[in-house]
Coordinates of C-alpha atoms in Angstrom, one line a residue:
M289 CA 60.4 -3.4 -35.2
K290 CA 61.3 -3.6 -38.9
H291 CA 59.8 -7.1 -39.1
A292 CA 56.6 -5.9 -37.4
L293 CA 56.2 -3.0 -39.9
A294 CA 56.9 -5.3 -42.8
A295 CA 54.1 -7.6 -41.7
L296 CA 51.4 -4.9 -41.7
P297 CA 50.7 -5.0 -45.5
L298 CA 50.3 -8.8 -45.2
L299 CA 47.9 -8.5 -42.3
A300 CA 45.9 -5.9 -44.2
L301 CA 45.7 -8.3 -47.2
L302 CA 44.6 -11.2 -45.0
A303 CA 41.9 -9.1 -43.3
A304 CA 40.4 -8.3 -46.8
C305 CA 40.0 -12.0 -47.5
G306 CA 36.6 -12.2 -45.7
K307 CA 33.2 -12.5 -47.3
A308 CA 32.2 -10.4 -50.2
D309 CA 29.4 -7.9 -49.7
G310 CA 26.1 -9.9 -49.9
E311 CA 27.6 -13.3 -49.3
L312 CA 25.6 -15.5 -47.0
D313 CA 26.6 -18.3 -44.6
P314 CA 25.8 -21.8 -45.8
G315 CA 23.5 -24.1 -43.8
N316 CA 19.9 -24.6 -43.0
W317 CA 17.7 -21.5 -43.7
K318 CA 14.1 -20.9 -42.6
N319 CA 12.1 -18.8 -45.0
T320 CA 8.9 -17.1 -43.8
M321 CA 6.6 -15.2 -46.1
A322 CA 3.6 -13.2 -44.8
M323 CA 1.1 -10.8 -46.4
T324 CA 1.3 -7.5 -44.4
K325 CA -1.0 -5.4 -46.5
F326 CA -4.0 -6.2 -48.8
D327 CA -6.2 -3.2 -49.4
I328 CA -9.1 -3.3 -51.8
P329 CA -10.4 0.2 -52.3
G330 CA -14.2 0.3 -52.5
A331 CA -14.6 -3.3 -51.2
P332 CA -17.8 -4.2 -49.4
P333 CA -17.2 -4.8 -45.6
E334 CA -17.3 -8.6 -45.9
V335 CA -14.7 -8.6 -48.7
A336 CA -12.5 -6.2 -46.7
A337 CA -12.8 -8.4 -43.7
R338 CA -11.7 -11.5 -45.7
A339 CA -8.7 -9.5 -47.0
K340 CA -7.8 -8.4 -43.5
A341 CA -8.0 -12.0 -42.2
M342 CA -5.2 -12.9 -44.6
L343 CA -2.8 -10.5 -43.0
G344 CA -0.2 -11.9 -40.7
Q345 CA -0.8 -15.5 -41.9
S346 CA 2.6 -16.8 -42.9
Q347 CA 4.0 -19.7 -44.9
T348 CA 7.3 -21.2 -43.8
T349 CA 9.7 -23.4 -45.6
E350 CA 13.2 -24.6 -44.8
A351 CA 16.1 -25.4 -47.2
C352 CA 19.7 -26.3 -47.1
M353 CA 21.9 -23.6 -48.7
S354 CA 25.1 -25.0 -50.2
E355 CA 28.5 -23.2 -50.0
A356 CA 28.1 -22.2 -53.7
E357 CA 24.6 -20.8 -53.2
A358 CA 25.8 -18.9 -50.1
R359 CA 28.8 -17.4 -52.1
A360 CA 26.3 -16.4 -54.8
G361 CA 24.6 -14.3 -52.1
V362 CA 21.6 -12.1 -51.8
R363 CA 21.3 -11.3 -55.5
T364 CA 20.8 -15.0 -56.3
M365 CA 18.5 -15.5 -53.3
S366 CA 16.2 -12.6 -54.3
S367 CA 16.2 -13.9 -57.9
S368 CA 15.1 -17.3 -56.6
M369 CA 11.7 -15.7 -56.0
Q370 CA 11.2 -15.5 -59.7
Q371 CA 8.5 -18.1 -60.0
G372 CA 6.8 -18.3 -63.4
E373 CA 7.7 -15.6 -65.9
C374 CA 9.3 -13.1 -63.5
T375 CA 12.5 -11.2 -63.6
M376 CA 14.3 -8.9 -61.1
E377 CA 15.1 -5.6 -62.7
D378 CA 17.2 -2.7 -61.4
F379 CA 18.7 -4.9 -58.6
K380 CA 21.1 -3.0 -56.4
Q381 CA 22.9 -4.1 -53.2
G382 CA 25.5 -2.7 -50.9
S383 CA 26.4 -2.2 -47.3
G384 CA 23.5 -4.4 -46.0
T385 CA 20.7 -3.0 -48.1
M386 CA 19.2 -4.0 -51.4
S387 CA 16.4 -3.0 -53.8
G388 CA 14.9 -3.9 -57.2
T389 CA 11.7 -4.4 -59.1
L390 CA 10.1 -7.9 -59.5
V391 CA 8.3 -7.9 -62.9
C392 CA 6.0 -10.8 -63.7
K393 CA 4.0 -11.6 -66.8
G394 CA 0.5 -13.2 -66.4
G395 CA 0.2 -12.2 -62.7
S396 CA 2.1 -15.3 -61.6
F397 CA 3.3 -13.6 -58.4
G398 CA 0.2 -11.5 -57.6
A399 CA 1.0 -8.0 -58.9
P400 CA 2.6 -7.6 -62.3
K401 CA 5.3 -5.3 -60.8
M402 CA 6.4 -5.2 -57.2
A403 CA 9.0 -2.9 -55.6
M404 CA 11.4 -4.8 -53.4
T405 CA 13.5 -3.4 -50.6
G406 CA 15.5 -5.3 -48.0
T407 CA 18.4 -5.7 -45.6
Y408 CA 20.9 -8.5 -45.2
T409 CA 23.6 -9.9 -43.1
P410 CA 25.4 -13.2 -43.7
Q411 CA 22.8 -15.0 -41.5
K412 CA 19.6 -13.1 -42.2
V413 CA 17.8 -11.5 -45.2
T414 CA 14.6 -9.5 -45.0
M415 CA 12.7 -8.3 -48.1
V416 CA 9.5 -6.3 -48.4
M417 CA 7.7 -6.4 -51.7
A418 CA 4.8 -4.0 -52.6
G419 CA 2.7 -3.5 -55.6
E420 CA -0.7 -2.9 -57.1
M421 CA -2.7 -5.8 -58.5
T422 CA -5.4 -5.2 -61.1
D423 CA -8.2 -7.6 -61.7
G424 CA -11.7 -7.0 -63.1
K425 CA -13.1 -9.4 -60.5
L426 CA -12.0 -7.1 -57.6
P427 CA -14.3 -4.3 -56.4
G428 CA -12.8 -1.1 -58.0
G429 CA -10.6 -3.4 -60.2
K430 CA -7.5 -3.2 -58.1
A431 CA -5.8 -4.0 -54.8
N432 CA -2.7 -2.8 -53.1
M433 CA -0.6 -5.6 -51.5
E434 CA 2.6 -5.9 -49.5
M435 CA 4.4 -8.9 -48.3
T436 CA 7.5 -9.6 -46.2
L437 CA 9.9 -12.4 -46.7
T438 CA 12.4 -13.2 -43.8
S439 CA 15.1 -15.8 -44.3
E440 CA 17.3 -16.8 -41.3
R441 CA 20.1 -19.3 -40.9
T442 CA 19.0 -21.8 -38.3
G443 CA 22.1 -24.0 -38.1
D444 CA 24.0 -26.6 -40.1
C445 CA 22.2 -28.7 -42.7
A446 CA 20.9 -32.1 -41.7
K447 CA 23.1 -34.8 -43.0

């Protein structure tokens, strides 16, 4: 009995050696991005119809995530969206949820500022980004947009 009790702290220590919050599983990941909202206030019906036609159309890519990238986790994954002159500000994560603000210069991501919220597990990450785009070429000068990015582990990487 004494030996069993003495082993309890060791077992508790070993149980704590799992993944850190936000770590992902390495392997092949499928990434799907889709526009879920594109409203142009004051747009003529034909322009509104074209905007509506874009909804639900998705772009899919696949990539192999290394063990180092997986350990870097959701913070690094969300930062990888920073194409052009973009930064992720106010990033927070914990207990399977995350949030932040993607700020871009020069409109390289659509809207100059997009709020990001999301959820994650070691095998799936879902992010929703929403913002207002301003452009003098748009009726009313602005559009509200929202897009969803879903990343799922699909298996081991091809060798």
